[in-house]
Coordinates of C-alpha atoms in Angstrom, one line a residue:
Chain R
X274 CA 221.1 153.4 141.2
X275 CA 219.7 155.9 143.6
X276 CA 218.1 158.4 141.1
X277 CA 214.3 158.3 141.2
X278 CA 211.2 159.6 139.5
X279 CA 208.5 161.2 141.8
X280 CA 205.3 162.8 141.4
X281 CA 203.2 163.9 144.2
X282 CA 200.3 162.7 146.6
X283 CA 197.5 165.0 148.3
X284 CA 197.8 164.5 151.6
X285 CA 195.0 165.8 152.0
X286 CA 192.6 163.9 149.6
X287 CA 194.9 161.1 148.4
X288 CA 194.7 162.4 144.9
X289 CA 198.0 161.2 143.0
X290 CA 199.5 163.1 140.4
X291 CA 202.6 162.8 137.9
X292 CA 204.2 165.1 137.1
X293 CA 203.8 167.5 140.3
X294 CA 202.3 169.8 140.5
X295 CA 201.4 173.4 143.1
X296 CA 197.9 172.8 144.2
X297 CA 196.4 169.6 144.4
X298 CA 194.2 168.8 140.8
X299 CA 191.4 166.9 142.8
X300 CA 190.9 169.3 145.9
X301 CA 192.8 172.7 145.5
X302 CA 195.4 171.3 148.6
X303 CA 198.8 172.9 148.4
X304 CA 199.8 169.8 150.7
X305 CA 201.6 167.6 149.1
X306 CA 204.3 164.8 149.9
X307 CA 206.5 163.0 146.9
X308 CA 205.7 159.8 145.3
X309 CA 208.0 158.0 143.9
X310 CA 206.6 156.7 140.2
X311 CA 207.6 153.2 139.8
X312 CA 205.8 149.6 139.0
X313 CA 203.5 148.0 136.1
X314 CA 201.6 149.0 133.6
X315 CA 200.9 148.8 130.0
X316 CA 201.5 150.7 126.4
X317 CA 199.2 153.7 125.8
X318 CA 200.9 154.6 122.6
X319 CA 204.5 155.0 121.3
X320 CA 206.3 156.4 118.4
X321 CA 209.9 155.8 116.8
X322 CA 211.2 159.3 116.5
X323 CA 214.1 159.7 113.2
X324 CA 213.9 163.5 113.6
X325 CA 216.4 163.2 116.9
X326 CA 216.2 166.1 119.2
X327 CA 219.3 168.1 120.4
X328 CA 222.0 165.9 122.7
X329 CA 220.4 162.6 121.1
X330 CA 223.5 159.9 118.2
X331 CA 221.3 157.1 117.0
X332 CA 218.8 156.4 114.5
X333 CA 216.1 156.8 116.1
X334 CA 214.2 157.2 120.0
X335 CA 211.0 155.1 120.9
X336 CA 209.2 157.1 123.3
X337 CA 205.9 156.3 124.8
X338 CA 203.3 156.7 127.1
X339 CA 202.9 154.2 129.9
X340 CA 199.5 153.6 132.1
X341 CA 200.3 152.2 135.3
X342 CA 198.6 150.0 136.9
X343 CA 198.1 152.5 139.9
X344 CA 196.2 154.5 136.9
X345 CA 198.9 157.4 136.9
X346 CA 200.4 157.4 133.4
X347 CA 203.8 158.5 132.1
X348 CA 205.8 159.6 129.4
X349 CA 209.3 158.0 129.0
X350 CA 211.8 156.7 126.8
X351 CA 210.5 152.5 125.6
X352 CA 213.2 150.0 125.5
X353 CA 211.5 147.1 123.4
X354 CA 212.9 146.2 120.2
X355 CA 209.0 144.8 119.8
X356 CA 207.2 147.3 121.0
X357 CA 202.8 147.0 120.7
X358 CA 200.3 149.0 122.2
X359 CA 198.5 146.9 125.2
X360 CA 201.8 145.5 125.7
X361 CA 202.9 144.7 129.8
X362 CA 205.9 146.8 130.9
X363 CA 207.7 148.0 134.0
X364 CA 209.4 151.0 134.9
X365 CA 213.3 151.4 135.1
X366 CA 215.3 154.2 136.0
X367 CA 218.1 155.2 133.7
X368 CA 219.9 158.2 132.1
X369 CA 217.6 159.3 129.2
X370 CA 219.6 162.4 128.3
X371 CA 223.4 163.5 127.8
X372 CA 224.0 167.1 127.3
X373 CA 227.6 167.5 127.6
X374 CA 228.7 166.0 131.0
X375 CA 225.3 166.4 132.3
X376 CA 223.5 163.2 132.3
X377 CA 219.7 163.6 133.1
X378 CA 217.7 160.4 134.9
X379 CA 214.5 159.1 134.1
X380 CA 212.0 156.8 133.1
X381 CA 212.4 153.5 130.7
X382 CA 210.1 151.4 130.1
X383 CA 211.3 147.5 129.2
X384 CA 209.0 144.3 128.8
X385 CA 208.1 142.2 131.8
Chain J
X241 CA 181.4 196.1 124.3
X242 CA 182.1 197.6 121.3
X243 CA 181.7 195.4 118.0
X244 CA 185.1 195.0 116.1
X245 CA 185.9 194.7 112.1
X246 CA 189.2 193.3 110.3
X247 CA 189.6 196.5 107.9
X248 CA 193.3 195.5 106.5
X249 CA 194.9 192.5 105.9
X250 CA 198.5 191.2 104.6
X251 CA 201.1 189.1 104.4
X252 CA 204.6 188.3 103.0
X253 CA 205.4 185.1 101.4
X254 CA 205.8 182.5 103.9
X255 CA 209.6 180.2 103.5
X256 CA 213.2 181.4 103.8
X257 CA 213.5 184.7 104.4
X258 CA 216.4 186.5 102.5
X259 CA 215.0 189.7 104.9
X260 CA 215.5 190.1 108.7
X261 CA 213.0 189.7 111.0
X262 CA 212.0 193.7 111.8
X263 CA 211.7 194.0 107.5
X264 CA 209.4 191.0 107.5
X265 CA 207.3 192.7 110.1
X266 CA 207.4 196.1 108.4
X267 CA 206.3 194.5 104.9
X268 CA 203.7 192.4 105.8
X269 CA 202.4 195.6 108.7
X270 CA 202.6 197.9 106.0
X271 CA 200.6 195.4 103.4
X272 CA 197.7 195.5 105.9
X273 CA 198.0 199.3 106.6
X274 CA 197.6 200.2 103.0
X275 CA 194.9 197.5 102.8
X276 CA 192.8 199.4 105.5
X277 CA 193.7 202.7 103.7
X278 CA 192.8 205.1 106.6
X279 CA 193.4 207.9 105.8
X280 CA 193.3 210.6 108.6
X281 CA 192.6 207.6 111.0
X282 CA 195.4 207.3 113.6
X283 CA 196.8 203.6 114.9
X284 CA 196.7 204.2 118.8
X285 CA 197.5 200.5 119.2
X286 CA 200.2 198.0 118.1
X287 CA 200.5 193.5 119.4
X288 CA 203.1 192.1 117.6
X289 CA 202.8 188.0 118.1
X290 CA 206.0 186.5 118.6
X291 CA 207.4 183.2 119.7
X292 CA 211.4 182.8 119.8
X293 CA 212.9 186.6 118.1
X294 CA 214.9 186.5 122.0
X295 CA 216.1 183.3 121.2
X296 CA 216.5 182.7 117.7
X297 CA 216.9 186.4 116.6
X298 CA 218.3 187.6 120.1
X299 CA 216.1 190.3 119.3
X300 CA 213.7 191.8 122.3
X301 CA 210.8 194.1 122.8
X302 CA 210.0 194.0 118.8
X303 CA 206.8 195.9 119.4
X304 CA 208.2 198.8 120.1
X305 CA 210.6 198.4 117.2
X306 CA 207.8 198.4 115.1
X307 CA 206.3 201.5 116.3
X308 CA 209.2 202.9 115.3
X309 CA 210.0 201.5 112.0
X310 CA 206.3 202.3 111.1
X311 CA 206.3 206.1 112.7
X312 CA 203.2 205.0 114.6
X313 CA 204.0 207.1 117.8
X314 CA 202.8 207.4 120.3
X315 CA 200.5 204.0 120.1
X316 CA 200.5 201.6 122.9
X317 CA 202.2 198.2 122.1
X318 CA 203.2 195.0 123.1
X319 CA 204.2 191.7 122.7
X320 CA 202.1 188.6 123.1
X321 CA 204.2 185.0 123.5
X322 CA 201.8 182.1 123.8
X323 CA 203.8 179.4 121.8
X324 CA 202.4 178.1 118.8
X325 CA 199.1 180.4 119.6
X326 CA 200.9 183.3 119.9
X327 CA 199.4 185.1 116.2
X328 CA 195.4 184.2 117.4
X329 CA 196.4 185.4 120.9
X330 CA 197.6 188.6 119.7
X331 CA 194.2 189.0 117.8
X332 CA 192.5 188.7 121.1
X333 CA 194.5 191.4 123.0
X334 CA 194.0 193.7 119.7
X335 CA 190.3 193.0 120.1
X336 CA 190.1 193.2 123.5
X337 CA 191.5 196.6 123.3
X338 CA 189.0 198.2 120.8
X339 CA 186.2 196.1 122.3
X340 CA 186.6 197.8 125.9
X341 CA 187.5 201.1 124.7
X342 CA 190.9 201.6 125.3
X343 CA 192.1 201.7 121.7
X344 CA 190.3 202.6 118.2
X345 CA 192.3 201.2 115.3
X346 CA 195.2 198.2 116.6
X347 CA 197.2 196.6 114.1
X348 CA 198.5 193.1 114.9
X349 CA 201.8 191.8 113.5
X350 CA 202.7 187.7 113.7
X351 CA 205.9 187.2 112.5
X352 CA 208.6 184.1 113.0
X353 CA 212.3 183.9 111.6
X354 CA 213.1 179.9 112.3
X355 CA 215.4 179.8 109.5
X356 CA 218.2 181.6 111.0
X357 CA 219.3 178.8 113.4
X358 CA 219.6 175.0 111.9
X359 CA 216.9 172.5 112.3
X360 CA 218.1 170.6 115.7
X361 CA 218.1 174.6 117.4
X362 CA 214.6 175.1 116.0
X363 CA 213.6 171.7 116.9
X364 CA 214.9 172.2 120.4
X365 CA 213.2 175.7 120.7
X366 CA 209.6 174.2 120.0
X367 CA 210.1 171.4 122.2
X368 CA 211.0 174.0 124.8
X369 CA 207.4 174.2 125.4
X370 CA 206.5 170.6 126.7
X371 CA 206.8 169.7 130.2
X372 CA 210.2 170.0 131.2
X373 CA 210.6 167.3 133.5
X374 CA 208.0 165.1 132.3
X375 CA 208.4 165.1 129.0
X376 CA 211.0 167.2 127.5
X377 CA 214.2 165.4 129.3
X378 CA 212.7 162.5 127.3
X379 CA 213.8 163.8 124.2
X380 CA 209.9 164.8 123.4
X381 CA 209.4 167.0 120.7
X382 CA 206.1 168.3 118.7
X383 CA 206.7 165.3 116.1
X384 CA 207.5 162.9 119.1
X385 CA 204.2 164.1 120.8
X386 CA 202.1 164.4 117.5
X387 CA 203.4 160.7 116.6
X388 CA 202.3 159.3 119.9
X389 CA 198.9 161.1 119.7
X390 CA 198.1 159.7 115.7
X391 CA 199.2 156.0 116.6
X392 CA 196.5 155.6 119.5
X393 CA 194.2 158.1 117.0
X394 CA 194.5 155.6 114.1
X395 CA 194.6 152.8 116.1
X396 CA 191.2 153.9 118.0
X397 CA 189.2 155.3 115.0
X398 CA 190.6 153.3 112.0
X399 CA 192.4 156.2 110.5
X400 CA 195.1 155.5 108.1
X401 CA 198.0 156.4 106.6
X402 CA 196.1 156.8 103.3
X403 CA 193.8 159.6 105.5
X404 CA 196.7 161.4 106.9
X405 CA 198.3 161.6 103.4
X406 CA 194.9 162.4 102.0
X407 CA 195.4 165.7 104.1
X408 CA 198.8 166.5 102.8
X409 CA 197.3 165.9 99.2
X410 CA 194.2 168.3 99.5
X411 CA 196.3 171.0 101.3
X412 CA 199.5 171.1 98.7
X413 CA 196.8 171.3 96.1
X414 CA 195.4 174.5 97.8
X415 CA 198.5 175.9 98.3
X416 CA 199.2 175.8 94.4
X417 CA 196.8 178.6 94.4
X418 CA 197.9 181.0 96.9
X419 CA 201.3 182.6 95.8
X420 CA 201.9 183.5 99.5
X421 CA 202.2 179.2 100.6
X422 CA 206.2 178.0 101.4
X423 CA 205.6 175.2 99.5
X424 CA 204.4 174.7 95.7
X425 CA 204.9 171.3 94.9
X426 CA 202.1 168.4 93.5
X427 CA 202.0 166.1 96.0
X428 CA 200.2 162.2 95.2
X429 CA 199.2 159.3 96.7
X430 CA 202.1 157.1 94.9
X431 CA 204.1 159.8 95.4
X432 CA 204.6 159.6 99.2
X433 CA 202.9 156.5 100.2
X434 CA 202.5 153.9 97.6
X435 CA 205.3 153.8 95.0
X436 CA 208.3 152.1 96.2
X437 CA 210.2 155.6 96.1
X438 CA 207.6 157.0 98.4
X439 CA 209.6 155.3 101.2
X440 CA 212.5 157.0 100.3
X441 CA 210.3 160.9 99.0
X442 CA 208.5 160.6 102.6
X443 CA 210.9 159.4 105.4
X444 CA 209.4 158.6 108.7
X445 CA 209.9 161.8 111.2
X446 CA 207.6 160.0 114.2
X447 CA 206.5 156.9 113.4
X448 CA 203.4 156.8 111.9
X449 CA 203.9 160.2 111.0
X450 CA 206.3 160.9 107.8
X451 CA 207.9 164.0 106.1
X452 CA 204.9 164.9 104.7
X453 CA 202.9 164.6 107.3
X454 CA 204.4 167.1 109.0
X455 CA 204.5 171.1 108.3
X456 CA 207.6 172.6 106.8
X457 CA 209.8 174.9 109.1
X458 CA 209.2 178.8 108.0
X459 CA 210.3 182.0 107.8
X460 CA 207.2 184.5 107.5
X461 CA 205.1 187.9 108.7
X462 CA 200.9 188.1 108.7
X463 CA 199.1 191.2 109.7
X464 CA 195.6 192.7 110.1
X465 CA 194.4 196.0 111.0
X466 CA 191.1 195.8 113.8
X467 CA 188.9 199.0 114.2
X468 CA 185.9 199.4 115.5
X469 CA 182.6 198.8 113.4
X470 CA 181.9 202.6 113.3
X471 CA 185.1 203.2 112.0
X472 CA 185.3 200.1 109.4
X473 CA 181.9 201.7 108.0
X474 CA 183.2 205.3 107.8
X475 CA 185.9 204.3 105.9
X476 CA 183.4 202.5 103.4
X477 CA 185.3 198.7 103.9
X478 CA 183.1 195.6 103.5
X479 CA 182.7 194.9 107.4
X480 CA 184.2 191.4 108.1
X481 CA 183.3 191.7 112.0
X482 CA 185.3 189.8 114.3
X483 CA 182.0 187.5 115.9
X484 CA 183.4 185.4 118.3
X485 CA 186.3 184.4 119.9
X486 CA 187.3 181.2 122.3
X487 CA 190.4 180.4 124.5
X488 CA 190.6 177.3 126.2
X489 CA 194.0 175.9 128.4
X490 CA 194.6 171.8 129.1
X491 CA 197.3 170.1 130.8
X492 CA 201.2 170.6 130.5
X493 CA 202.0 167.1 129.8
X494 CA 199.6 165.3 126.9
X495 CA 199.5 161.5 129.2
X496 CA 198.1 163.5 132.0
X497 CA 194.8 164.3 129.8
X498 CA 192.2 161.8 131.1
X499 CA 192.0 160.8 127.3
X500 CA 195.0 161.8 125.3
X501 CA 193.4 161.3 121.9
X502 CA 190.8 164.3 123.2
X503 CA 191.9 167.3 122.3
X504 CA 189.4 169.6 124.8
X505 CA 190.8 172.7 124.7
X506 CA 190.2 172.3 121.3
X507 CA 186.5 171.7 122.6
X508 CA 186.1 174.2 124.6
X509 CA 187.7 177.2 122.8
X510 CA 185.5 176.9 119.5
X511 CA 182.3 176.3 121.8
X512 CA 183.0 179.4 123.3
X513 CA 184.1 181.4 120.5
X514 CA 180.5 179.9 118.8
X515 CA 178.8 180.8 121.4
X516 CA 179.7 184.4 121.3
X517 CA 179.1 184.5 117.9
X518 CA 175.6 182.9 118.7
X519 CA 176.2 180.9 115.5
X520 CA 176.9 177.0 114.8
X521 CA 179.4 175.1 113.4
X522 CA 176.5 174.0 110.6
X523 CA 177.0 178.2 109.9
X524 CA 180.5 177.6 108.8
X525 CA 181.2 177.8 105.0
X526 CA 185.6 177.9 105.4
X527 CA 188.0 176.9 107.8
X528 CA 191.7 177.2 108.6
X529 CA 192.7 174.6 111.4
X530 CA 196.0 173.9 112.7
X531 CA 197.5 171.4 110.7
X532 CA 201.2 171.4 111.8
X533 CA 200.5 167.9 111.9
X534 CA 198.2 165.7 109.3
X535 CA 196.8 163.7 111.8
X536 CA 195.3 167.4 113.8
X537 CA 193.2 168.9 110.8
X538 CA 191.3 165.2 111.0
X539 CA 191.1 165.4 114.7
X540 CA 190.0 169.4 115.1
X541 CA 187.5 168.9 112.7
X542 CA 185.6 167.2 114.8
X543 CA 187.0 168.8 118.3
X544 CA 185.3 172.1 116.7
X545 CA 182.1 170.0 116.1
X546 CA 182.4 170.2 112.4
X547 CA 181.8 166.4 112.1
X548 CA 181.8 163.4 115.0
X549 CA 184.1 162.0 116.7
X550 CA 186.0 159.7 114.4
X551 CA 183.9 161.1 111.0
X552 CA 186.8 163.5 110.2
X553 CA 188.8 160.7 108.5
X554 CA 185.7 159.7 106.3
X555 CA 184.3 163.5 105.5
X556 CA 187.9 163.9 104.2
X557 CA 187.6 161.1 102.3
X558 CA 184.3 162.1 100.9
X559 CA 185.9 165.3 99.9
X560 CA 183.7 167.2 102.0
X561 CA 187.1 169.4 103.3
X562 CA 188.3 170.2 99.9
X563 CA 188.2 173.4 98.0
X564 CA 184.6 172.6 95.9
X565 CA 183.1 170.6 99.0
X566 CA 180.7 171.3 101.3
X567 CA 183.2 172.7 104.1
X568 CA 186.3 173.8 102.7
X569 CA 189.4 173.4 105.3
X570 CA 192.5 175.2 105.0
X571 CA 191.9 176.8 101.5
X572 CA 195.7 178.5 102.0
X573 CA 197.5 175.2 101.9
X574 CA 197.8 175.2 105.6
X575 CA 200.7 175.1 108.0
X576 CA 201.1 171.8 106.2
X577 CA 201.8 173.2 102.8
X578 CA 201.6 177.1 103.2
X579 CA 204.2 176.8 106.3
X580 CA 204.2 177.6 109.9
X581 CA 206.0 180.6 111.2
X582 CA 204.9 180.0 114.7
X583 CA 204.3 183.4 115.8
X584 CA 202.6 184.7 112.3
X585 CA 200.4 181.3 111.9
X586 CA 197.2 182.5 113.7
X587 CA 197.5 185.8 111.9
X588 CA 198.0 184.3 108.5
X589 CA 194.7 181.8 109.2
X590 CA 192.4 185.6 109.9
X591 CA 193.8 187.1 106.7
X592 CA 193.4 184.1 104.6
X593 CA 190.0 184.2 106.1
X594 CA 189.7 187.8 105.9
X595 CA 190.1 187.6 102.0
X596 CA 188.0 184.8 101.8
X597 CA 185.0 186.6 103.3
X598 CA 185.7 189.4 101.3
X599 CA 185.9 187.6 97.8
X600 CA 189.5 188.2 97.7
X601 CA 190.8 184.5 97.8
X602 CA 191.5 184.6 93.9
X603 CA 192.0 180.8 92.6
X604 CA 191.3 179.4 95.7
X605 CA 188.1 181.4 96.8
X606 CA 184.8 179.6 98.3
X607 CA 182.0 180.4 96.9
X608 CA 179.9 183.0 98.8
X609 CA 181.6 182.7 102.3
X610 CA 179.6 184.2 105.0
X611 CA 181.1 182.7 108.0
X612 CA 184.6 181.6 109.0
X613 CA 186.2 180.0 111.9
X614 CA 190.0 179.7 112.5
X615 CA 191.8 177.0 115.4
X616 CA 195.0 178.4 116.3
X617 CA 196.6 175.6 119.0
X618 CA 199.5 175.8 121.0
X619 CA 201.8 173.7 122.6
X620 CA 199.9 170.4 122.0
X621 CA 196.8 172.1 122.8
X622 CA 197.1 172.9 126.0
X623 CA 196.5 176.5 124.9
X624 CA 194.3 176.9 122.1
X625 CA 192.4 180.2 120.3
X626 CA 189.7 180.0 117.9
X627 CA 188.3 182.5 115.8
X628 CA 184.9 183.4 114.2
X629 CA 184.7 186.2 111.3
X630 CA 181.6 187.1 109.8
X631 CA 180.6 189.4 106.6
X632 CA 178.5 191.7 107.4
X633 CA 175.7 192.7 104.5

């Protein structure tokens, strides 16, 4: 799968950031490159959401928030059926959104 | 600058609206007009806090509307849209206005109509305001956020589920007592968390967050007249003056926040608005916080500086919060029990505290408040407003 997640590094400072954004949060830099968000980390938090947004058939979505170990975190869609805060995953890249016949890519989360 | 009063206040019943939106507005406008009773005294100015009539009520430009409906030509007027802080923002711009001069007497209008689309539109229109590619492809919503933010909460400062339902309890009982509240219904502990029915009277919405953790979706209007002091005295009101007020902005996306379970525009808003007010939070004797979601009151209370960080849960327990206590917290019921029209919420928390200063709370009155602070917070507080009102005299 060639679809990837990026966020940005200062190419100026070295500051890293996810999600993107204008100016660098570190040093004011408007020069930026892409970083591609991939690796290990561990469960900040989660939740098992019933109340399903638009474009979403099941019984419920487990989102979290993922701390890398590169010390960027990451919100995404967590694909443990055992899921515990602490707990090692890595990042995948999937489609975490159907709207119509517009499939969105990004972040899941499964256990090492 | 010049000093500002709240001379008028009003509201419609907050829940499903068998009016449309510009009729909500007009009611609740015209509650606060006859409230200030001017007189001869002319409204140059008119903010109407709004968050979704272009979406949900593909109705635009409803300030000028109002102007009309209310034959308040030829004042100045606009709308503010600042998500969930749209009806505190508005405030400020009303203020603002007086305080530098431009205008005399502004009335500000928050009103919301969510009912008119089904709950996965209205859903999808609030989550509209988290980070689009970050978090909102996700399937993030405000429950989805607000679950994620109580588990490491709980899990960090040993609240409970018992303490989040706590907060439900103590607000559904306050909204008994104001007939303006969505929702007027007992709620209990066994009720929703301990009898084996509870699982099925309190789904889970966001794990650990359930149904009733969680503020109801409403239909509603809120509206206060601002004048200037001079004015407010002339026209013989008890002077609640507006004493302070704090913005503060945080990141888009909530894992970006060097400590998600810090809520620092929180933090910084009610510092400033304290500070401008040169008063405390010790000074405070009622609040209305943002409790679209349990687990916030608990974590605002001590973002404001009313208690420490992780003592919420327990001055809650200790009943310090509830009407009778020693701080009083969302005497109206809340968002969580007196609903949450996004736009009309941070107008609805100044009235409720405008009555309260002036005595005017009926069942639900605290004793002898002096000083009163509102939180109005938006998005998931990463734009928040907070309020001081003082009584002068």
């Amino acid at each position: 799968m060639d679809e990837k997640v990026y966020g940005a590094r200062c190419k100026d400072c070295g500051k890293e950031m996810y999600p993107a954004h204008a100016r660098c949060p570190e040093c004011g830099s408007e020069n930026l490159e892409p970083l591609e968000i991939t690796g290990e980390g561990k469960v900040l938090t989660y939740t098992d959401l019933y109340a399903l947004p638009l474009d979403y058939e099941q019984r419920y979505l487990r989102l979290a928030i993922v701390e890398l170990d590169s010390g960027l975190r990451a919100t995404g869609q967590l694909l443990d059926e055992k899921p515990k805060i602490g707990k090692r995953v890595k990042t995948t890249v999937g489609v975490v959104r159907k709207s119509g016949d517009r499939k969105t890519h990004g972040l899941q989360f499964v256990p090492l | 600058m010049r000093p500002v009063a709240v001379i008028g206040a009003g509201m419609t019943k907050f829940g499903r609206s068998e009016w449309p939106l510009l009729k909500l507005m007009n009611v609740a406008s015209l509650a606060a007009l006859n409230d200030a009773n001017l007189g001869d005294v002319k409204v140059d100015g008119v903010v109407v806090a709004n968050m979704g009539a272009a979406r949900l009520n593909k109705q635009t430009a409803i300030a000028s509307a109002l102007v009309d409906r209310l034959n308040l030509f030829p004042a100045m007027a606009e709308s503010v849209e600042n998500g969930p802080a749209s009806g505190a923002s508005a405030f400020k711009v009303g203020y603002q206005a007086i305080a530098s001069g431009m205008a005399d007497v502004v009335l500000v209008t928050g009103v919301e109509m969510m009912r008119a689309v089904n709950n996965l539109e209205v859903t999808d229109f609030v989550a509209s305001l988290s980070h689009p590619e970050a978090e909102y492809i996700y399937g993030v919503t405000l429950p989805g956020l607000a679950g994620m933010f109580a588990r490491l909460y709980m899990e960090r400062y040993g609240v409970t589920r018992e303490h989040l339902a706590m907060v439900a309890i103590k607000n559904h009982a306050n909204a008994m007592k104001n007939p303006y509240a969505h929702i007027h219904q007992t709620v209990t502990m066994e009720g929703i968390l301990t009898a084996p029915e509870a699982v099925v009277n309190n789904p889970p919405i966001a794990e650990p967050l359930h149904m009733f953790d969680c503020c109801p979706v409403s239909d509603g209007a809120a509206a206060v007249v601002l004048a200037t002091q001079e004015i407010a005295e002339k026209l013989g009101r008890q002077v609640v003056r507006v004493a302070g007020i704090g913005q503060a902005t945080d990141t888009h996306a909530v894992h970006e926040r060097p400590d998600p379970t810090e809520l620092t525009a929180v933090r910084l808003a009610a510092q400033r608005a304290f500070s401008m007010a040169s008063l405390t939070p010790q000074d405070i004797d009622v609040a209305e916080l943002h409790d679209a979601f349990t687990i916030l009151e608990i974590a605002e209370s001590e973002e404001v500086g009313f208690f420490k960080k992780g003592e919420g849960h327990k001055a809650l327990a200790e009943g310090v919060t509830s009407l009778g206590g020693k701080l009083p917290i969302n005497p109206s019921g809340g968002l969580k029990a007196k609903g949450h029209p996004v736009g009309a919420t941070g107008v609805a928390q100044l009235v409720e505290l405008t009555w309260q200063l002036r005595g005017e709370a009926g069942e639900r009155q605290v004793e002898n408040a002096k000083n009163a602070f509102a939180c109005n917070f938006g998005g998931f507080g990463n734009n928040v407003v907070a309020t001081v009102l003082t009584r002068e005299g």
